mmCIF file of C-alpha atoms in Angstrom:
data_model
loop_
_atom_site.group_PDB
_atom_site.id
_atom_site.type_symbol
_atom_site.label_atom_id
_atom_site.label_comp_id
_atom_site.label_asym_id
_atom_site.label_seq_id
_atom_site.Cartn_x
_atom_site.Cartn_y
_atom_site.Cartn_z
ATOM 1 C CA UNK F 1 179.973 57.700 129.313
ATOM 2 C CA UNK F 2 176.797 59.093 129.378
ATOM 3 C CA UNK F 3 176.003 62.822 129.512
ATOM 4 C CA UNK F 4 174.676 64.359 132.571
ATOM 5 C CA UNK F 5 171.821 66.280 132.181
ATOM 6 C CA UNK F 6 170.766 69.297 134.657
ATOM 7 C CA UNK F 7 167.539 70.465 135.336
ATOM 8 C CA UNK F 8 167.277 73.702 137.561
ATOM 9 C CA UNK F 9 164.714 75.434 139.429
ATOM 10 C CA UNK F 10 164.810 78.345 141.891
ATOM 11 C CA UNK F 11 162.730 77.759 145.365
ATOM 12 C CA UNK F 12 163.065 80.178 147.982
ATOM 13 C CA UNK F 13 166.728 81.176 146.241
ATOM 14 C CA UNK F 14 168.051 77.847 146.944
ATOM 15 C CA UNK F 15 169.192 76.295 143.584
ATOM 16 C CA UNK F 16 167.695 72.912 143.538
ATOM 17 C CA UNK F 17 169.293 70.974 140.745
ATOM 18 C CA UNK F 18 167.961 67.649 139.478
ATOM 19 C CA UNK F 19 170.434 65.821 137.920
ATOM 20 C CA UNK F 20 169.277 62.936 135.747
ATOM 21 C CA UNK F 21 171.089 59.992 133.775
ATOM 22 C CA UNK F 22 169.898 57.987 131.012
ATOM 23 C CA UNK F 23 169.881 54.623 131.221
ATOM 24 C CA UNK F 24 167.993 53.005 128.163
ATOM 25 C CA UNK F 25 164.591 54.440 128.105
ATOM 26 C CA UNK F 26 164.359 55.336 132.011
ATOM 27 C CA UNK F 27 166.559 57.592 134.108
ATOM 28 C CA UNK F 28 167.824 57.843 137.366
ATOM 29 C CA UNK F 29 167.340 60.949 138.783
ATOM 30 C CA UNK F 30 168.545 62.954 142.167
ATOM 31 C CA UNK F 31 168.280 66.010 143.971
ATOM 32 C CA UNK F 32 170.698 68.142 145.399
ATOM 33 C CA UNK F 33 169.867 71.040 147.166
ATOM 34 C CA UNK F 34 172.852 73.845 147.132
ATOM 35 C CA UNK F 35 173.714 76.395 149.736
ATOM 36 C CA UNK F 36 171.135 79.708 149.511
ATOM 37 C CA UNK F 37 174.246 81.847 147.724
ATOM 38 C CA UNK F 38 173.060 85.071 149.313
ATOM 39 C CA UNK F 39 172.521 83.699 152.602
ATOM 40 C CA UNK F 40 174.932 80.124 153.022
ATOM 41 C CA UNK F 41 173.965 79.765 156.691
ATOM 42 C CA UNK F 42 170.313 79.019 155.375
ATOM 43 C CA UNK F 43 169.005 75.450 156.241
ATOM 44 C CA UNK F 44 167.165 75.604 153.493
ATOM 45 C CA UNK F 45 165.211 72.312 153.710
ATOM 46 C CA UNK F 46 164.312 73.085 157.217
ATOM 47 C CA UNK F 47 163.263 76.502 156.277
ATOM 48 C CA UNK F 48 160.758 75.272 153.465
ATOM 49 C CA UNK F 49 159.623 72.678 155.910
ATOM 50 C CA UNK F 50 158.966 75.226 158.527
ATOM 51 C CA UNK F 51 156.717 77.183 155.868
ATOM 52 C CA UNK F 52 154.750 74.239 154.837
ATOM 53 C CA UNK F 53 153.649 73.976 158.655
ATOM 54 C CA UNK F 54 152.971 77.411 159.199
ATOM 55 C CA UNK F 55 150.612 77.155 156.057
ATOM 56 C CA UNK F 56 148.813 74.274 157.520
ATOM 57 C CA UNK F 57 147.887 75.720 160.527
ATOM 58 C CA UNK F 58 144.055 76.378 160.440
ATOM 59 C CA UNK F 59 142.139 79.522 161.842
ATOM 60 C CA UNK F 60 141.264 78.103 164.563
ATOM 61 C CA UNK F 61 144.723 77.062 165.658
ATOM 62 C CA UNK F 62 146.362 80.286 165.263
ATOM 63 C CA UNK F 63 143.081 82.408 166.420
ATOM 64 C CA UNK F 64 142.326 80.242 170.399
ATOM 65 C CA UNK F 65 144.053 80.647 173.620
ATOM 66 C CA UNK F 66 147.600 82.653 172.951
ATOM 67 C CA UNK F 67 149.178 80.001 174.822
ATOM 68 C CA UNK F 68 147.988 77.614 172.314
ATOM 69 C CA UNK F 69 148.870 79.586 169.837
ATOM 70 C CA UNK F 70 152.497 79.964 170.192
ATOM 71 C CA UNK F 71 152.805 76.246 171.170
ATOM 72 C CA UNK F 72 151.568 76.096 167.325
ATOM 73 C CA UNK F 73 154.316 78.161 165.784
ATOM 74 C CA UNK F 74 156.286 77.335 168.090
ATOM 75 C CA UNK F 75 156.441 74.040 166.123
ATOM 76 C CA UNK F 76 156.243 75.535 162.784
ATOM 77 C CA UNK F 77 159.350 77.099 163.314
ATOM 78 C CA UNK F 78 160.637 73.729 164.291
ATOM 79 C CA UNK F 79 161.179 74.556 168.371
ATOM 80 C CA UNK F 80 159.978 72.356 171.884
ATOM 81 C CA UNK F 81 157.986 74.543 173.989
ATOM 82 C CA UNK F 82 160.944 74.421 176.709
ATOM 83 C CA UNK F 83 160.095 76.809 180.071
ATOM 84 C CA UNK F 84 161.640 74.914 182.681
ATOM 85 C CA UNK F 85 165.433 75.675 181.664
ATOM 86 C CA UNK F 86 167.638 78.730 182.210
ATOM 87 C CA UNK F 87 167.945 80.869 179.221
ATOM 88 C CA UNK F 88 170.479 79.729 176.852
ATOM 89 C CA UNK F 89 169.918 76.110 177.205
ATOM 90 C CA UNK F 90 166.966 75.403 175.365
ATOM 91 C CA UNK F 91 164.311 77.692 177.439
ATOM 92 C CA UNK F 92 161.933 79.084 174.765
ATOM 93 C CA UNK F 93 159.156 80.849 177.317
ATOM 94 C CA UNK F 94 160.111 84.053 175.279
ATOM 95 C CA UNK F 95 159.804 83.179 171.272
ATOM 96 C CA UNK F 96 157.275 84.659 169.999
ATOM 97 C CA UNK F 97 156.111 86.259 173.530
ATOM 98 C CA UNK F 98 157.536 89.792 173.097
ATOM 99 C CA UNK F 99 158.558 92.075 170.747
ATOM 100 C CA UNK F 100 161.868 91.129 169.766
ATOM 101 C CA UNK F 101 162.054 87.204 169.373
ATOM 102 C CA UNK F 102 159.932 87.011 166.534
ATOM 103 C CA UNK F 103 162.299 85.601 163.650
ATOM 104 C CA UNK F 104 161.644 81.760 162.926
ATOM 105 C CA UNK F 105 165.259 81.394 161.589
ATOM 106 C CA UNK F 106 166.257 77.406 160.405
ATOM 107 C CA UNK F 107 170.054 77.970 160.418
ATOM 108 C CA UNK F 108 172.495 74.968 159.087
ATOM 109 C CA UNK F 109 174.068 73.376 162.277
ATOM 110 C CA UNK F 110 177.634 74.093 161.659
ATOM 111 C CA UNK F 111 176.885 78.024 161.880
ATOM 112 C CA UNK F 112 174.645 78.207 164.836
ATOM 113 C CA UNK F 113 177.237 78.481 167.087
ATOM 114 C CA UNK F 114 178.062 81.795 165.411
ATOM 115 C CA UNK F 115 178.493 84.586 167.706
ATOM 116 C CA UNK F 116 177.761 88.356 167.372
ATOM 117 C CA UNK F 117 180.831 90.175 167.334
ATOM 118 C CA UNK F 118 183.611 91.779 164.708
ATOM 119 C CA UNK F 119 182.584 94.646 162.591
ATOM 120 C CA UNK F 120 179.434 93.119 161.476
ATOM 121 C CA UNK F 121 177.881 92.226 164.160
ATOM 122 C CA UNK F 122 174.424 93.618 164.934
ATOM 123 C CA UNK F 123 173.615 96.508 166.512
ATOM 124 C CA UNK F 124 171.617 96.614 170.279
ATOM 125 C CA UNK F 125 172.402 93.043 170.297
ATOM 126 C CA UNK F 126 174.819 91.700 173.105
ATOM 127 C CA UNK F 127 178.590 91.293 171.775
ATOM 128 C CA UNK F 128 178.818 87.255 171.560
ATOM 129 C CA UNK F 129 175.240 86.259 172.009
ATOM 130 C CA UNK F 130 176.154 82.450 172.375
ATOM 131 C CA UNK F 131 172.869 80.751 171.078
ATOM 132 C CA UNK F 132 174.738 77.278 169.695
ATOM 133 C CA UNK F 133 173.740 75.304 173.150
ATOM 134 C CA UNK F 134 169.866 76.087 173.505
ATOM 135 C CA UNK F 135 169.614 75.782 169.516
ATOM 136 C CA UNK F 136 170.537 72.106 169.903
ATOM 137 C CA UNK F 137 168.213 71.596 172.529
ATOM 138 C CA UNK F 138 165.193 73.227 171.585
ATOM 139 C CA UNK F 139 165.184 72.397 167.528
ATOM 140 C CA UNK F 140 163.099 69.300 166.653
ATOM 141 C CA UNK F 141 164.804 66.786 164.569
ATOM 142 C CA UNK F 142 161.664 66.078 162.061
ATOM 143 C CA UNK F 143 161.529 69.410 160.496
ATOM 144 C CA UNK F 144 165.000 68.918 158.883
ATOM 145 C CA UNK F 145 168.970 68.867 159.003
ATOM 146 C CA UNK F 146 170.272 72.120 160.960
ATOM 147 C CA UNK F 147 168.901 74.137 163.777
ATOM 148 C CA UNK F 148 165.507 76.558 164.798
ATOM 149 C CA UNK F 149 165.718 79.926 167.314
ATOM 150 C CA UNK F 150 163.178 82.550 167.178
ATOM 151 C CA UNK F 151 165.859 85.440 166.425
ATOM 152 C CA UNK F 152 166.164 88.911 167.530
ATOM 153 C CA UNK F 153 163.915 91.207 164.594
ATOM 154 C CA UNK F 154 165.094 94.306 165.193
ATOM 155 C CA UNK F 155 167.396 95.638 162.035
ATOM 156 C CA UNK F 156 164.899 93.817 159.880
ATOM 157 C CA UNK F 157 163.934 97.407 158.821
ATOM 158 C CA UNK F 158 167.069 97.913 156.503
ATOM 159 C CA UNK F 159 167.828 96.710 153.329
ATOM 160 C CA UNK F 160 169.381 94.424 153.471
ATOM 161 C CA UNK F 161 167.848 92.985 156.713
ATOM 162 C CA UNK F 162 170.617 93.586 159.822
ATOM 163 C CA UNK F 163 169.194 91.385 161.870
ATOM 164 C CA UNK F 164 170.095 87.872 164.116
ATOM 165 C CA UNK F 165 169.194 85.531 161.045
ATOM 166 C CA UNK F 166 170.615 87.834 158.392
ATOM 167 C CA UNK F 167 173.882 89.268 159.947
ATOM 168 C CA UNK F 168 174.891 86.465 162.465
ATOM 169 C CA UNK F 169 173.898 83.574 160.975
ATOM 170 C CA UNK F 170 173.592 84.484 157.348
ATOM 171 C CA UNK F 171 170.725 83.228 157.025
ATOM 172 C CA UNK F 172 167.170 83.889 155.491
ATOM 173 C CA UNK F 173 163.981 83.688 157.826
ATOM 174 C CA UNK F 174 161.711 80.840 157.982
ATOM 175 C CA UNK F 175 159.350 83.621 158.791
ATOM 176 C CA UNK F 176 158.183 86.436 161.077
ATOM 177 C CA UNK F 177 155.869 87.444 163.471
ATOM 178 C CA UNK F 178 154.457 90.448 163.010
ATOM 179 C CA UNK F 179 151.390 92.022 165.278
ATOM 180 C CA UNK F 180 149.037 94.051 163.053
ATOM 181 C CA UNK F 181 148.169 98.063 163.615
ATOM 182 C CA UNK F 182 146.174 99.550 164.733
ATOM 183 C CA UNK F 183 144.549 97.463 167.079
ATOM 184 C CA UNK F 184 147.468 94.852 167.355
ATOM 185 C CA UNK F 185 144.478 92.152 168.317
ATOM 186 C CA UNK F 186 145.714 89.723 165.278
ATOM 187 C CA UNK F 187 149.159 88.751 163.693
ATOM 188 C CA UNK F 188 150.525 87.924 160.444
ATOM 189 C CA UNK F 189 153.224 85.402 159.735
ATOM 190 C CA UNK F 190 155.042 86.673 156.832
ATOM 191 C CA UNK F 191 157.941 85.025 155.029
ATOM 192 C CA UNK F 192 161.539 86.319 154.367
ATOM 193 C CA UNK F 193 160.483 88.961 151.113
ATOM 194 C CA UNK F 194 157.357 89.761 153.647
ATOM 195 C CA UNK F 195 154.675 87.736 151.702
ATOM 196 C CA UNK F 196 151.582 86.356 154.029
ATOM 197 C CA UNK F 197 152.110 82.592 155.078
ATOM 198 C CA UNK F 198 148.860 82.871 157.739
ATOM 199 C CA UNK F 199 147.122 85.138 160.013
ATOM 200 C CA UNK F 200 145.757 84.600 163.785
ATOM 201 C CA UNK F 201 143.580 86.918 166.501
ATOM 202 C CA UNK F 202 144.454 84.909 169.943
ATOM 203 C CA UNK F 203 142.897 85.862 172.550
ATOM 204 C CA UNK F 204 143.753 85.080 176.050
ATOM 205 C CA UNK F 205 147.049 86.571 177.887
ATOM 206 C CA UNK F 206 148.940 87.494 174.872
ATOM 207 C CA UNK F 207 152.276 89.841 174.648
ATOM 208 C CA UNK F 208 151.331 93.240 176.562
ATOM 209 C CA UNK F 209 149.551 95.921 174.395
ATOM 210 C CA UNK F 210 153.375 97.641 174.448
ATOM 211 C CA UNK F 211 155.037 94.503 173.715
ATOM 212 C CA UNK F 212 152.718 94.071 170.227
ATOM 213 C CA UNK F 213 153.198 97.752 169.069
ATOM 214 C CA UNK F 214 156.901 97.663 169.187
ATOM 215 C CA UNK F 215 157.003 94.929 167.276
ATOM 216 C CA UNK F 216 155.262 96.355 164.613
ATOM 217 C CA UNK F 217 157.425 99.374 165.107
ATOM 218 C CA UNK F 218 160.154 97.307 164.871
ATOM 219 C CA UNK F 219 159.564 95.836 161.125
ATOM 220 C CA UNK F 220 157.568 99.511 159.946
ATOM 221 C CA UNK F 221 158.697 100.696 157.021
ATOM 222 C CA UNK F 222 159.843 97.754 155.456
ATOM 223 C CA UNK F 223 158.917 94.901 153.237
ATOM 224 C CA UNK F 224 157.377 92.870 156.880
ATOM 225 C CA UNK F 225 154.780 95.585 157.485
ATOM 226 C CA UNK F 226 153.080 94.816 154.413
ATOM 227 C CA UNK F 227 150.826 92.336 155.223
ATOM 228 C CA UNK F 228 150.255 93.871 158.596
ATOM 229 C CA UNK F 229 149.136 97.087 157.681
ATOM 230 C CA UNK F 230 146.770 95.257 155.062
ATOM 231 C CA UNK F 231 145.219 92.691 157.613
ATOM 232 C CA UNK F 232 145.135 95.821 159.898
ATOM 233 C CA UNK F 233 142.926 97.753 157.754
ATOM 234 C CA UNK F 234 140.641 95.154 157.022
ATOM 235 C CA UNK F 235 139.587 94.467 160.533
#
């Protein structure tokens, strides 16, 4: 029979290998995309299509009423704007809106019923944290097979990252909201090695001026408070 060629490329650390067959002078080609090895709770389609959105949000989008604003990301990271339901089925009033839930994390569906618990669970975050129901509600279909939450961030400091995404669902951030020092009047949306996807100044009622400084404080120090601390000094 004939041979099977692969062809391999690394995107985002998900091996995407393009397996093609000769037939005559033409080939039939396909795609497979395999687990993120490091990180096998990774929806890693979702997670690249949650990128390309962020990066097509203009200025203006990500700079008007905060309200606005978060609907935006909101769908970048692949979520409904959901504030008439109890927490933990579907309500999403707080992604994005404080300083914790700022992880856009695109999780496979079979692991987002994962809970927080055992030795490895993560630190300051409730034992069990049940997530699996509201994930199902909230994520939008379009973006991609598996599930979007806006995560807990705080761990995201170590390295490795002991956060939600990383520890519970072993997965890699879509990306992260991160408010920018020392005014904390814009944010950056960095991706999961911290590099700059887009940039906003809302205005309006956004997060309280404590709210926005302990998320920075959250991610200081590490590879997310790049970009923040640059766009920060710029201003």
């Amino acid at each position: 029979c004939s041979k099977i060629f692969p062809w391999m490329r690394l995107i985002d650390a998900a091996l995407r290998i393009t397996y093609c067959l000769p037939i005559g002078r033409t080939a039939f080609c396909t795609m497979i995309t395999a687990v993120d090895k490091q990180y096998p709770g990774t929806a890693v389609d979702r997670m690249i299509a949650s990128r390309e959105r962020v990066k097509s949000l203009t200025m203006s989008e990500l700079s008007g009423d905060w309200d606005e604003v978060r609907r935006r990301v909101l769908w970048a990271a692949g979520l409904r704007d959901i504030t008439n339901a109890p927490p933990g089925m579907g309500y999403t009033g707080h992604a994005f809106n404080d300083d914790n839930h700022c992880d856009a994390t695109c999780m496979l569906g079979e692991v987002s019923h994962n809970l927080n618990q055992g030795v490895e669970r993560v630190s300051g975050i409730a034992i069990g944290n049940q997530l699996g129901p509201g994930i199902q509600i909230a994520s939008l279909p379009e973006l991609g097979p598996g599930g979007s939450w806006s995560t807990c961030t705080n761990g995201c400091h170590l390295d490795p990252p002991r956060d939600v995404a990383h520890v519970q669902f072993r997965s890699r951030i879509a990306f992260k909201l991160v408010w920018c020092p020392p005014t904390f009047s814009s944010f950056v949306l960095v991706d999961d090695d911290g590099l700059l996807l887009n940039s906003g100044s809302p205005k309006g009622r956004v997060p309280s001026l404590g709210s926005r400084q302990s998320n920075f404080n959250l991610v200081k120090g590490s590879k997310y408070a790049v970009q923040a601390e640059k766009l920060g000094l710029s201003e």
